[in-house]
Amino acid sequence: MTLSLTTDDDTGREPGRSADPGSPPAPHADCVSDEAGDITFTVAVPPAGGRWETLLLQRRGGDTAADSVHLPLTESPGGGSLTGTLPLALRLAEGRWDAHVTRGESQRIRLRPGVNDLRTLADDAGRARRTEGAVCLPYTTKYGNLSVRTWLRWPHAEAGRIHLRDHTGTVEALLLGAELTDAACLEARARALDAPALTVPVTREGPHVTARLDLADLAGRQPAERDRTEWELWLRPDGAGGRADAVRLARILDDVPDKRAVYRYPAVRVARNRTAAFAYTGAGDLSVEVHGLGERRHG
Amino acid sequence: MRIAILIHHAYGIGGTIRTTLNSAQALSGRHDVEVVSVFRHRDRTVFDPGPGVRLRHLVDLRPDSPDHDHPDHQRPSRHYPRADGHYTRYSALTDARIEEYLRTCDADVIVGTRPGLNTLLALRAPRGPVLVGQEHLTLACHSRRLRLTLRDAYPRLDALTTVTETDAADYRSRMRLPGVRVEAVPNGVPEPAVAPADPGAKWVVAAGRLAPAKRYDLLLRAFARVVAERPDWRLRIYGAGPQRDRLRDCIDSLGLYNHAFLMGAAHPIESEWCKGSIAASTSSLEAFGMTIVEAMRCGLPVVATRCPHGPAEIIKDGVDGRLVTMNDVGAIAEGLLELIDDDDLRRRMGAAARDNARRYDPALVAERYTDLFTELASRRGRGARLGTARTTAHRARGALLSTAFTARDGLRRARAATRSKGSAA
């Protein structure tokens, strides 16, 4: 159900001075992930003014009933704190969910992050055990509030190590939720260009695939008048003409909310005036970005 | 006791802020504690000192504050010592506000937290309260000009605290501070709110500002050697700072982009320590080594360079961590590999690190401050408000002596100049 509520913090922005001296401090939640990837939120019981009843997660930019999720808060055995669990089985839609605590029909307040223990999410070994491509990752927003980054991808191709040598980029990935055949291949697609995808074969070992991309070839397909082209990387489990859906290469099985900032790769100079570089998007998808150098006209 | 702690600003994430608020919180259990932030530029502090600590500011630099465009804030400070690196941030406005604060402050003890503020306390605080200067950096890293300023001012303090024994010894031997208690009181680090780190995790973690003195370039080069032997291990460096692009280039040129990651600033950092099983600190200078203690409290053995001043006073080499030669990539790599290759050693040293770092608990640190403050107050007579005659005598003597030393220094400089002229001729 969706409550019609008033709040001073709908956008995730820093609350104004009113939240400062005098008014009670904003509640903090400690988040702990378990082996399965479920997240437990722990909120201190406020000293006065009654306890919080639910944990409300609200998807940013969403306004349907499914974009608001209430999780019951229950008093911990020792008292003093309230806990609520976000199970991956809820399969929240992919996006950013702002966390609040609520009381009654009309009171809600944005949560601030406490101390997180998300070590099970940082652990690679757990990735294959993950339940059907659902990931919930609590993080601190730019304004210091608590939100949850979610991904929901099934089947999913988790991008791994990338090796750069001369003009060749080799990318490793793990396919979950689909079967690979001998025809499996990797496709580089440029949405902005009216051009066919570049297809390369993959070598496979169990669910692991390795694909070699000729970055010079990719860069050569960029028309001279363009400064930049993004090539999305997709895995075709049963080949270019296969029936299985293409799976976007992405990185979702770790504890990093913004892959763009952390997983970065050097740009490879593939021609006198072109570079190509592997890069993650804000959504965690892996692409190759081709940039033109010195082609801009001056004056 | 009423304790006031004067700090440049309390709203950031730096080590001085962290340790000051930790101590303030611990002291507030038994005392009336006020943290006075000269500046305020944010609505909230990053670290919450708890409900027992009063936090106030003297100059509000938030955009909609009248202080923001105050004409007096455009005029240079006449009180704050020029030799302190933050001189240009102080102004006629801060002079007036600090002066007013000190005049009306009814604390028994006033604590300064950087050389410029300690100097203001020494020279401008009214008679009465016990005056304590804290040195969060080291004497050795101050400019000659600042050392001369401190030489004039510090004899008027009741006590000077450093964060290491080495620095305390430096102050005692290199600066004449008659009647001033010089004592090392380490930074406090609270017990982490997360469970101890898992020795099985294959992550090396480092944290700190991305500044040249942290020598993360050495850590990356050492880690390239580690990866050559143990490609299953990876490195995370938490922090922000001016070296970011340079370190990025370093990662790229070493081909470490699958193994070493710049994570950006993280708070609270214990959430990140607990994902690793080894911590690394490769600085060329650590006044204390707050991150070393933080990592140890989370149960991580630390591989640290034996740099001045803190690491060797924190880590017991071979017991709860490893001390390796400074500026030596091979030694750092060897130190890391020794722990990487020996699961049992990692486990044992991690447990020892956790035990041994308990001595930095803010409650214990606060006890040492309490003892010091109590003793200083009683040295004046039966209470902090009494015995001002003696204080005055002590400060006057200090001032005379420091002038004498300045004169002696001038003489030495003149002689040295003469000598060097002579040898050049």
mmCIF file of C-alpha atoms in Angstrom, chain B residues 155 157 175-181 394 397-398 401 405:
data_model
loop_
_atom_site.group_PDB
_atom_site.id
_atom_site.type_symbol
_atom_site.label_atom_id
_atom_site.label_comp_id
_atom_site.label_asym_id
_atom_site.label_seq_id
_atom_site.Cartn_x
_atom_site.Cartn_y
_atom_site.Cartn_z
ATOM 1 C CA PRO B 155 56.043 28.229 27.981
ATOM 2 C CA LEU B 157 50.795 26.699 28.753
ATOM 3 C CA MET B 175 62.242 23.361 23.320
ATOM 4 C CA ARG B 176 62.712 24.935 26.706
ATOM 5 C CA LEU B 177 59.340 24.571 28.433
ATOM 6 C CA PRO B 178 59.986 25.152 32.144
ATOM 7 C CA GLY B 179 57.076 24.227 34.349
ATOM 8 C CA VAL B 180 55.074 22.916 31.389
ATOM 9 C CA ARG B 181 53.994 19.303 31.648
ATOM 10 C CA HIS B 394 54.917 30.561 35.982
ATOM 11 C CA ARG B 397 58.916 33.171 33.905
ATOM 12 C CA GLY B 398 58.073 31.200 30.792
ATOM 13 C CA LEU B 401 62.854 32.402 29.274
ATOM 14 C CA PHE B 405 65.927 31.653 23.931
#
